[in-house]
């Protein structure tokens, strides 16, 4: 069995598992309960949501789900800024985690490799454009990019 076949089967299994979980878990009831809590605590629920989205983003949870949940809970206009705030804070957290946990390892692995050092220099020299283009082009999931850029010398 080829690697691409295995990857396709894993994606299919993930979709089936998600569908089964969605059908068996009381998701609608949870959303209704959250909406009621939001009416009772109009400040605490958005703060808790932003904190949860921040942690979820650091944990590589897809951002589009956080955006949809924010729109469902708070409506479009307040939900999008809440989600963006949480996702941005989570992106910063992922970047800092990559920097703190992996940068020294990357520097050791680069060792005397002139090619890797040149790549690191190039990413650092053109960091704004590289970050912008990789975010805009959606080359990799943004959560992975948070950690990856933390491994580089991007400021």
CSV table of N, CA and C in Angstrom, one decimal:
chain,number,residue,atom,x,y,z
A,1,UNK,N,0.9,-1.2,0.0
A,1,UNK,CA,0.0,0.0,0.0
A,1,UNK,C,0.9,1.2,0.0
A,2,UNK,N,0.6,2.2,-0.9
A,2,UNK,CA,1.4,3.4,-1.0
A,2,UNK,C,1.1,4.4,0.1
A,3,UNK,N,2.0,5.3,0.3
A,3,UNK,CA,1.9,6.3,1.4
A,3,UNK,C,0.7,7.2,1.1
A,4,UNK,N,0.5,7.5,-0.2
A,4,UNK,CA,-0.7,8.4,-0.5
A,4,UNK,C,-2.0,7.7,-0.3
A,5,UNK,N,-2.1,6.4,-0.5
A,5,UNK,CA,-3.3,5.6,-0.2
A,5,UNK,C,-3.5,5.6,1.3
A,6,UNK,N,-2.5,5.4,2.1
A,6,UNK,CA,-2.6,5.4,3.5
A,6,UNK,C,-3.1,6.8,4.0
A,7,UNK,N,-2.5,7.9,3.4
A,7,UNK,CA,-3.0,9.2,3.8
A,7,UNK,C,-4.4,9.4,3.5
A,8,UNK,N,-4.9,9.0,2.3
A,8,UNK,CA,-6.3,9.2,2.0
A,8,UNK,C,-7.2,8.4,2.9
A,9,UNK,N,-6.8,7.2,3.2
A,9,UNK,CA,-7.6,6.3,4.1
A,9,UNK,C,-7.7,7.0,5.5
A,10,UNK,N,-6.5,7.6,6.0
A,10,UNK,CA,-6.5,8.3,7.3
A,10,UNK,C,-7.5,9.5,7.3
A,11,UNK,N,-7.4,10.2,6.2
A,11,UNK,CA,-8.3,11.4,6.1
A,11,UNK,C,-9.8,10.9,6.1
A,12,UNK,N,-10.1,9.9,5.3
A,12,UNK,CA,-11.4,9.4,5.3
A,12,UNK,C,-11.9,8.9,6.6
A,13,UNK,N,-11.0,8.2,7.3
A,13,UNK,CA,-11.3,7.7,8.7
A,13,UNK,C,-11.6,8.9,9.6
A,14,UNK,N,-10.8,9.9,9.5
A,14,UNK,CA,-11.0,11.1,10.3
A,14,UNK,C,-12.3,11.8,10.1
A,15,UNK,N,-12.7,11.9,8.8
A,15,UNK,CA,-14.0,12.4,8.4
A,15,UNK,C,-15.2,11.6,9.0
A,16,UNK,N,-15.0,10.3,8.8
A,16,UNK,CA,-16.1,9.4,9.3
A,16,UNK,C,-16.2,9.5,10.9
A,17,UNK,N,-15.0,9.5,11.5
A,17,UNK,CA,-15.0,9.6,13.0
A,17,UNK,C,-15.6,11.0,13.4
A,18,UNK,N,-15.3,12.1,12.7
A,18,UNK,CA,-15.9,13.4,13.0
A,18,UNK,C,-17.4,13.3,12.9
A,19,UNK,N,-17.9,12.7,11.8
A,19,UNK,CA,-19.3,12.6,11.5
A,19,UNK,C,-20.0,11.8,12.6
A,20,UNK,N,-19.4,10.7,13.0
A,20,UNK,CA,-20.0,9.9,14.0
A,20,UNK,C,-20.1,10.6,15.4
A,21,UNK,N,-19.0,11.3,15.7
A,21,UNK,CA,-19.0,12.1,16.9
A,21,UNK,C,-20.0,13.2,16.9
A,22,UNK,N,-20.1,13.9,15.8
A,22,UNK,CA,-21.1,14.9,15.6
A,22,UNK,C,-22.5,14.4,15.8
A,23,UNK,N,-22.8,13.2,15.2
A,23,UNK,CA,-24.2,12.7,15.3
A,23,UNK,C,-24.5,12.1,16.7
A,24,UNK,N,-23.5,11.6,17.4
A,24,UNK,CA,-23.7,11.0,18.7
A,24,UNK,C,-23.6,12.0,19.9
A,25,UNK,N,-22.8,13.0,19.8
A,25,UNK,CA,-22.7,13.9,20.9
A,25,UNK,C,-23.8,15.0,20.8
A,26,UNK,N,-24.2,15.5,21.9
A,26,UNK,CA,-25.3,16.5,22.0
A,26,UNK,C,-24.8,17.9,21.6
A,27,UNK,N,-24.3,18.1,20.4
A,27,UNK,CA,-23.6,19.4,20.1
A,27,UNK,C,-24.7,20.5,20.1
A,28,UNK,N,-25.8,20.3,19.6
A,28,UNK,CA,-26.9,21.3,19.6
A,28,UNK,C,-27.2,21.7,21.0
A,29,UNK,N,-27.3,20.8,21.9
A,29,UNK,CA,-27.6,21.1,23.3
A,29,UNK,C,-26.5,21.9,23.9
A,30,UNK,N,-25.3,21.6,23.6
A,30,UNK,CA,-24.1,22.3,24.1
A,30,UNK,C,-24.2,23.8,23.6
A,31,UNK,N,-24.4,23.9,22.3
A,31,UNK,CA,-24.5,25.3,21.8
A,31,UNK,C,-25.6,26.1,22.4
A,32,UNK,N,-26.8,25.5,22.6
A,32,UNK,CA,-27.9,26.2,23.2
A,32,UNK,C,-27.5,26.6,24.7
A,33,UNK,N,-26.9,25.7,25.4
A,33,UNK,CA,-26.4,26.0,26.7
A,33,UNK,C,-25.4,27.2,26.8
A,34,UNK,N,-24.5,27.2,25.8
A,34,UNK,CA,-23.5,28.3,25.7
A,34,UNK,C,-24.2,29.6,25.4
A,35,UNK,N,-25.2,29.5,24.5
A,35,UNK,CA,-26.0,30.8,24.2
A,35,UNK,C,-26.7,31.3,25.4
A,36,UNK,N,-27.3,30.4,26.2
A,36,UNK,CA,-27.9,30.9,27.4
A,36,UNK,C,-26.9,31.5,28.4
A,37,UNK,N,-25.8,30.8,28.5
A,37,UNK,CA,-24.7,31.3,29.4
A,37,UNK,C,-24.3,32.7,28.9
A,38,UNK,N,-24.2,32.9,27.6
A,38,UNK,CA,-23.8,34.2,27.1
A,38,UNK,C,-24.8,35.3,27.4
A,39,UNK,N,-26.0,34.9,27.4
A,39,UNK,CA,-27.0,35.9,27.8
A,39,UNK,C,-26.9,36.3,29.3
A,40,UNK,N,-26.6,35.3,30.2
A,40,UNK,CA,-26.5,35.5,31.6
A,40,UNK,C,-25.2,36.3,31.9
A,41,UNK,N,-24.1,35.9,31.2
A,41,UNK,CA,-22.8,36.5,31.5
A,41,UNK,C,-22.2,37.0,30.3
A,42,UNK,N,-22.6,38.2,29.9
A,42,UNK,CA,-22.2,38.8,28.6
A,42,UNK,C,-20.7,39.2,28.5
A,43,UNK,N,-20.0,39.2,29.6
A,43,UNK,CA,-18.6,39.6,29.6
A,43,UNK,C,-17.7,38.3,29.8
A,44,UNK,N,-18.1,37.5,30.7
A,44,UNK,CA,-17.4,36.3,31.1
A,44,UNK,C,-17.3,35.3,30.0
A,45,UNK,N,-18.4,35.1,29.3
A,45,UNK,CA,-18.4,34.0,28.2
A,45,UNK,C,-17.5,34.4,27.1
A,46,UNK,N,-17.5,35.7,26.5
A,46,UNK,CA,-16.5,36.0,25.5
A,46,UNK,C,-15.1,35.9,26.0
A,47,UNK,N,-14.8,36.3,27.2
A,47,UNK,CA,-13.4,36.2,27.7
A,47,UNK,C,-13.0,34.7,27.8
A,48,UNK,N,-13.9,33.9,28.3
A,48,UNK,CA,-13.6,32.4,28.3
A,48,UNK,C,-13.5,31.8,26.9
A,49,UNK,N,-14.3,32.3,26.0
A,49,UNK,CA,-14.2,31.9,24.6
A,49,UNK,C,-12.8,32.2,24.0
A,50,UNK,N,-12.4,33.5,24.2
A,50,UNK,CA,-11.1,33.9,23.7
A,50,UNK,C,-10.0,33.1,24.3
A,51,UNK,N,-10.1,32.8,25.6
A,51,UNK,CA,-9.0,32.0,26.2
A,51,UNK,C,-9.0,30.6,25.7
A,52,UNK,N,-10.2,30.0,25.5
A,52,UNK,CA,-10.3,28.7,25.0
A,52,UNK,C,-9.8,28.6,23.5
A,53,UNK,N,-10.1,29.6,22.7
A,53,UNK,CA,-9.6,29.6,21.3
A,53,UNK,C,-8.1,29.8,21.3
A,54,UNK,N,-7.5,30.6,22.2
A,54,UNK,CA,-6.1,30.7,22.3
A,54,UNK,C,-5.4,29.4,22.6
A,55,UNK,N,-5.9,28.7,23.6
A,55,UNK,CA,-5.4,27.4,23.9
A,55,UNK,C,-5.5,26.4,22.8
A,56,UNK,N,-6.7,26.4,22.2
A,56,UNK,CA,-7.0,25.5,21.1
A,56,UNK,C,-6.0,25.8,19.9
A,57,UNK,N,-5.7,27.0,19.6
A,57,UNK,CA,-4.8,27.4,18.5
A,57,UNK,C,-3.4,26.9,18.8
A,58,UNK,N,-3.0,27.1,20.0
A,58,UNK,CA,-1.7,26.6,20.4
A,58,UNK,C,-1.6,25.0,20.3
A,59,UNK,N,-2.7,24.4,20.5
A,59,UNK,CA,-2.8,22.9,20.5
A,59,UNK,C,-3.1,22.4,19.0
A,60,UNK,N,-3.0,23.3,18.0
A,60,UNK,CA,-3.1,23.0,16.6
A,60,UNK,C,-4.6,22.7,16.2
A,61,UNK,N,-5.5,23.2,16.9
A,61,UNK,CA,-6.9,23.0,16.6
A,61,UNK,C,-7.2,23.9,15.4
A,62,UNK,N,-8.0,23.5,14.4
A,62,UNK,CA,-8.2,24.3,13.2
A,62,UNK,C,-8.9,25.6,13.5
A,63,UNK,N,-8.4,26.7,13.0
A,63,UNK,CA,-9.0,28.0,13.3
A,63,UNK,C,-10.4,28.3,12.7
A,64,UNK,N,-10.7,27.6,11.6
A,64,UNK,CA,-12.0,27.8,11.0
A,64,UNK,C,-13.1,27.3,11.9
A,65,UNK,N,-12.8,26.3,12.7
A,65,UNK,CA,-13.9,25.8,13.6
A,65,UNK,C,-14.1,26.9,14.7
A,66,UNK,N,-13.0,27.5,15.2
A,66,UNK,CA,-13.2,28.5,16.2
A,66,UNK,C,-14.0,29.7,15.6
A,67,UNK,N,-13.7,30.1,14.3
A,67,UNK,CA,-14.4,31.2,13.7
A,67,UNK,C,-15.9,30.8,13.6
A,68,UNK,N,-16.2,29.6,13.2
A,68,UNK,CA,-17.7,29.2,13.1
A,68,UNK,C,-18.3,29.2,14.4
A,69,UNK,N,-17.7,28.7,15.4
A,69,UNK,CA,-18.2,28.7,16.7
A,69,UNK,C,-18.5,30.1,17.3
A,70,UNK,N,-17.5,31.0,17.0
A,70,UNK,CA,-17.7,32.4,17.5
A,70,UNK,C,-18.9,33.0,16.8
A,71,UNK,N,-19.1,32.8,15.5
A,71,UNK,CA,-20.2,33.3,14.8
A,71,UNK,C,-21.5,32.7,15.3
A,72,UNK,N,-21.5,31.4,15.6
A,72,UNK,CA,-22.8,30.8,16.2
A,72,UNK,C,-23.1,31.3,17.5
A,73,UNK,N,-22.1,31.5,18.4
A,73,UNK,CA,-22.4,31.9,19.8
A,73,UNK,C,-22.7,33.4,19.9
A,74,UNK,N,-22.0,34.3,19.2
A,74,UNK,CA,-22.0,35.7,19.4
A,74,UNK,C,-22.6,36.5,18.2
A,75,UNK,N,-22.8,35.8,17.1
A,75,UNK,CA,-23.2,36.5,15.9
A,75,UNK,C,-22.0,36.9,15.1
A,76,UNK,N,-22.2,37.4,13.9
A,76,UNK,CA,-21.1,37.6,13.0
A,76,UNK,C,-20.2,38.8,13.5
A,77,UNK,N,-20.8,39.9,13.7
A,77,UNK,CA,-20.0,41.1,14.1
A,77,UNK,C,-19.2,41.0,15.4
A,78,UNK,N,-19.8,40.5,16.5
A,78,UNK,CA,-18.9,40.3,17.6
A,78,UNK,C,-18.1,39.0,17.6
A,79,UNK,N,-18.6,38.0,16.9
A,79,UNK,CA,-18.0,36.7,16.9
A,79,UNK,C,-16.6,36.7,16.2
A,80,UNK,N,-16.6,37.4,15.0
A,80,UNK,CA,-15.3,37.4,14.2
A,80,UNK,C,-14.2,38.1,15.0
A,81,UNK,N,-14.4,39.3,15.6
A,81,UNK,CA,-13.3,39.9,16.4
A,81,UNK,C,-12.9,39.0,17.6
A,82,UNK,N,-13.9,38.4,18.3
A,82,UNK,CA,-13.5,37.5,19.4
A,82,UNK,C,-12.6,36.4,18.9
A,83,UNK,N,-13.0,35.8,17.8
A,83,UNK,CA,-12.3,34.6,17.2
A,83,UNK,C,-10.9,35.1,16.8
A,84,UNK,N,-10.8,36.2,16.1
A,84,UNK,CA,-9.5,36.7,15.6
A,84,UNK,C,-8.6,37.1,16.8
A,85,UNK,N,-9.2,37.6,17.9
A,85,UNK,CA,-8.3,37.9,19.0
A,85,UNK,C,-7.8,36.6,19.6
A,86,UNK,N,-8.6,35.6,19.8
A,86,UNK,CA,-8.1,34.3,20.3
A,86,UNK,C,-7.2,33.6,19.4
A,87,UNK,N,-7.4,33.6,18.1
A,87,UNK,CA,-6.6,33.0,17.1
A,87,UNK,C,-5.2,33.7,17.1
A,88,UNK,N,-5.2,35.0,17.1
A,88,UNK,CA,-4.0,35.8,17.1
A,88,UNK,C,-3.1,35.5,18.3
A,89,UNK,N,-3.8,35.5,19.5
A,89,UNK,CA,-3.1,35.2,20.7
A,89,UNK,C,-2.5,33.8,20.7
A,90,UNK,N,-3.3,32.8,20.1
A,90,UNK,CA,-2.8,31.5,20.0
A,90,UNK,C,-1.7,31.3,19.0
A,91,UNK,N,-1.7,32.1,17.9
A,91,UNK,CA,-0.6,32.1,17.0
A,91,UNK,C,0.7,32.6,17.6
A,92,UNK,N,0.5,33.7,18.4
A,92,UNK,CA,1.7,34.2,19.1
A,92,UNK,C,2.2,33.2,20.1
A,93,UNK,N,1.3,32.5,20.8
A,93,UNK,CA,1.7,31.4,21.7
A,93,UNK,C,2.4,30.3,21.0
A,94,UNK,N,1.9,29.9,19.9
A,94,UNK,CA,2.6,28.8,19.1
A,94,UNK,C,4.0,29.3,18.7
A,95,UNK,N,4.1,30.5,18.2
A,95,UNK,CA,5.4,31.1,17.8
A,95,UNK,C,6.3,31.0,19.0
A,96,UNK,N,5.9,31.5,20.1
A,96,UNK,CA,6.8,31.5,21.3
A,96,UNK,C,7.1,30.1,21.8
A,97,UNK,N,6.2,29.2,21.7
A,97,UNK,CA,6.5,27.8,22.0
A,97,UNK,C,7.6,27.2,21.1
A,98,UNK,N,7.4,27.5,19.8
A,98,UNK,CA,8.4,27.0,18.8
A,98,UNK,C,9.8,27.6,19.1
A,99,UNK,N,9.8,28.9,19.4
A,99,UNK,CA,11.0,29.6,19.7
A,99,UNK,C,11.7,29.1,21.0
A,100,UNK,N,10.9,28.9,22.0
A,100,UNK,CA,11.4,28.5,23.3
A,100,UNK,C,11.8,27.0,23.3
A,101,UNK,N,11.0,26.2,22.6
A,101,UNK,CA,11.3,24.7,22.7
A,101,UNK,C,12.2,24.2,21.6
A,102,UNK,N,12.2,24.9,20.4
A,102,UNK,CA,12.9,24.2,19.3
A,102,UNK,C,14.0,25.0,18.7
A,103,UNK,N,14.1,26.3,18.9
A,103,UNK,CA,15.1,27.1,18.2
A,103,UNK,C,16.5,26.6,18.5
A,104,UNK,N,16.8,26.3,19.8
A,104,UNK,CA,18.2,25.9,20.1
A,104,UNK,C,18.5,24.5,19.4
A,105,UNK,N,17.5,23.7,19.3
A,105,UNK,CA,17.7,22.4,18.6
A,105,UNK,C,17.9,22.6,17.1
A,106,UNK,N,17.2,23.5,16.5
A,106,UNK,CA,17.4,23.8,15.1
A,106,UNK,C,18.8,24.4,14.9
A,107,UNK,N,19.3,25.3,15.8
A,107,UNK,CA,20.6,25.8,15.6
A,107,UNK,C,21.7,24.7,15.7
A,108,UNK,N,21.5,23.8,16.6
A,108,UNK,CA,22.4,22.7,16.7
A,108,UNK,C,22.4,21.8,15.5
A,109,UNK,N,21.2,21.5,15.0
A,109,UNK,CA,21.1,20.7,13.8
A,109,UNK,C,21.7,21.4,12.5
A,110,UNK,N,21.6,22.7,12.5
A,110,UNK,CA,22.2,23.4,11.3
A,110,UNK,C,23.7,23.2,11.3
A,111,UNK,N,24.3,23.3,12.5
A,111,UNK,CA,25.7,23.1,12.6
A,111,UNK,C,26.5,23.9,11.6
A,112,UNK,N,27.3,23.2,10.8
A,112,UNK,CA,28.2,23.8,9.8
A,112,UNK,C,27.5,23.8,8.4
A,113,UNK,N,26.3,23.5,8.3
A,113,UNK,CA,25.6,23.5,7.0
A,113,UNK,C,25.4,24.9,6.5
A,114,UNK,N,26.2,25.3,5.5
A,114,UNK,CA,26.1,26.6,4.9
A,114,UNK,C,24.7,26.8,4.2
A,115,UNK,N,24.2,25.8,3.6
A,115,UNK,CA,22.8,25.9,3.0
A,115,UNK,C,21.8,26.2,4.0
A,116,UNK,N,21.7,25.5,5.1
A,116,UNK,CA,20.7,25.8,6.1
A,116,UNK,C,20.9,27.2,6.8
A,117,UNK,N,22.1,27.5,7.0
A,117,UNK,CA,22.4,28.9,7.5
A,117,UNK,C,22.0,30.0,6.6
A,118,UNK,N,22.2,29.7,5.3
A,118,UNK,CA,21.8,30.7,4.3
A,118,UNK,C,20.3,30.8,4.2
A,119,UNK,N,19.6,29.7,4.3
A,119,UNK,CA,18.1,29.7,4.3
A,119,UNK,C,17.6,30.4,5.6
A,120,UNK,N,18.2,30.2,6.7
A,120,UNK,CA,17.8,30.9,7.9
A,120,UNK,C,18.0,32.4,7.8
A,121,UNK,N,19.2,32.8,7.2
A,121,UNK,CA,19.5,34.2,7.0
A,121,UNK,C,18.4,34.8,6.0
A,122,UNK,N,18.1,34.1,4.9
A,122,UNK,CA,17.2,34.6,3.9
A,122,UNK,C,15.8,34.8,4.6
A,123,UNK,N,15.3,33.9,5.4
A,123,UNK,CA,14.0,34.0,6.0
A,123,UNK,C,14.1,35.2,7.0
A,124,UNK,N,15.2,35.4,7.7
A,124,UNK,CA,15.2,36.5,8.6
A,124,UNK,C,15.3,37.8,7.8
A,125,UNK,N,16.0,37.9,6.7
A,125,UNK,CA,16.1,39.1,6.0
A,125,UNK,C,14.8,39.6,5.4
A,126,UNK,N,14.0,38.6,4.9
A,126,UNK,CA,12.8,39.0,4.2
A,126,UNK,C,11.6,38.4,5.0
A,127,UNK,N,11.7,38.5,6.3
A,127,UNK,CA,10.7,37.8,7.2
A,127,UNK,C,9.2,38.3,6.9
A,128,UNK,N,9.0,39.6,6.7
A,128,UNK,CA,7.7,40.1,6.5
A,128,UNK,C,7.1,39.5,5.3
A,129,UNK,N,7.8,39.5,4.2
A,129,UNK,CA,7.2,39.0,2.9
A,129,UNK,C,7.0,37.5,3.0
A,130,UNK,N,7.9,36.8,3.6
A,130,UNK,CA,7.8,35.3,3.7
A,130,UNK,C,6.6,35.0,4.6
A,131,UNK,N,6.5,35.6,5.7
A,131,UNK,CA,5.3,35.3,6.6
A,131,UNK,C,4.0,35.7,5.9
A,132,UNK,N,4.0,36.9,5.3
A,132,UNK,CA,2.8,37.3,4.5
A,132,UNK,C,2.4,36.3,3.4
A,133,UNK,N,3.4,36.0,2.6
A,133,UNK,CA,3.1,35.1,1.5
A,133,UNK,C,2.7,33.7,1.9
A,134,UNK,N,3.3,33.1,3.0
A,134,UNK,CA,2.9,31.8,3.4
A,134,UNK,C,1.5,31.8,4.1
A,135,UNK,N,1.2,32.9,4.7
A,135,UNK,CA,-0.1,33.0,5.3
A,135,UNK,C,-1.2,33.2,4.2
A,136,UNK,N,-0.8,34.0,3.3
A,136,UNK,CA,-1.8,34.4,2.2
A,136,UNK,C,-2.0,33.2,1.2
A,137,UNK,N,-0.9,32.5,1.0
A,137,UNK,CA,-1.0,31.4,0.0
A,137,UNK,C,-1.5,30.1,0.6
A,138,UNK,N,-1.6,30.0,1.8
A,138,UNK,CA,-2.1,28.8,2.5
A,138,UNK,C,-1.3,27.6,2.1
A,139,UNK,N,0.0,27.7,2.2
A,139,UNK,CA,0.9,26.6,1.9
A,139,UNK,C,0.8,25.5,2.9
A,140,UNK,N,0.8,25.9,4.2
A,140,UNK,CA,0.7,25.0,5.3
A,140,UNK,C,-0.4,25.5,6.2
A,141,UNK,N,-1.0,24.7,7.0
A,141,UNK,CA,-2.0,25.2,8.0
A,141,UNK,C,-1.3,26.2,8.9
A,142,UNK,N,-2.0,27.3,9.2
A,142,UNK,CA,-1.4,28.4,9.9
A,142,UNK,C,-0.9,28.0,11.3
A,143,UNK,N,-1.5,27.0,11.9
A,143,UNK,CA,-1.0,26.6,13.2
A,143,UNK,C,0.4,26.0,13.1
A,144,UNK,N,0.6,25.2,12.1
A,144,UNK,CA,1.9,24.7,11.9
A,144,UNK,C,3.0,25.8,11.6
A,145,UNK,N,2.5,26.8,10.8
A,145,UNK,CA,3.4,27.9,10.5
A,145,UNK,C,3.8,28.7,11.7
A,146,UNK,N,2.9,28.8,12.7
A,146,UNK,CA,3.3,29.4,14.0
A,146,UNK,C,4.5,28.8,14.6
A,147,UNK,N,4.5,27.5,14.7
A,147,UNK,CA,5.6,26.8,15.3
A,147,UNK,C,6.8,26.9,14.4
A,148,UNK,N,6.6,26.7,13.1
A,148,UNK,CA,7.7,26.7,12.1
A,148,UNK,C,8.5,28.1,12.1
A,149,UNK,N,7.7,29.2,12.2
A,149,UNK,CA,8.4,30.5,12.2
A,149,UNK,C,9.1,30.7,13.5
A,150,UNK,N,8.6,30.1,14.6
A,150,UNK,CA,9.3,30.2,15.9
A,150,UNK,C,10.6,29.5,15.8
A,151,UNK,N,10.8,28.5,14.9
A,151,UNK,CA,12.1,27.8,14.8
A,151,UNK,C,13.1,28.6,14.0
A,152,UNK,N,12.6,29.6,13.3
A,152,UNK,CA,13.6,30.4,12.5
A,152,UNK,C,14.0,31.7,13.3
A,153,UNK,N,14.7,32.5,12.7
A,153,UNK,CA,15.1,33.8,13.3
A,153,UNK,C,14.2,34.9,13.1
A,154,UNK,N,13.0,34.6,12.5
A,154,UNK,CA,12.0,35.7,12.3
A,154,UNK,C,11.7,36.4,13.6
A,155,UNK,N,11.7,37.7,13.5
A,155,UNK,CA,11.4,38.5,14.7
A,155,UNK,C,10.0,38.7,14.9
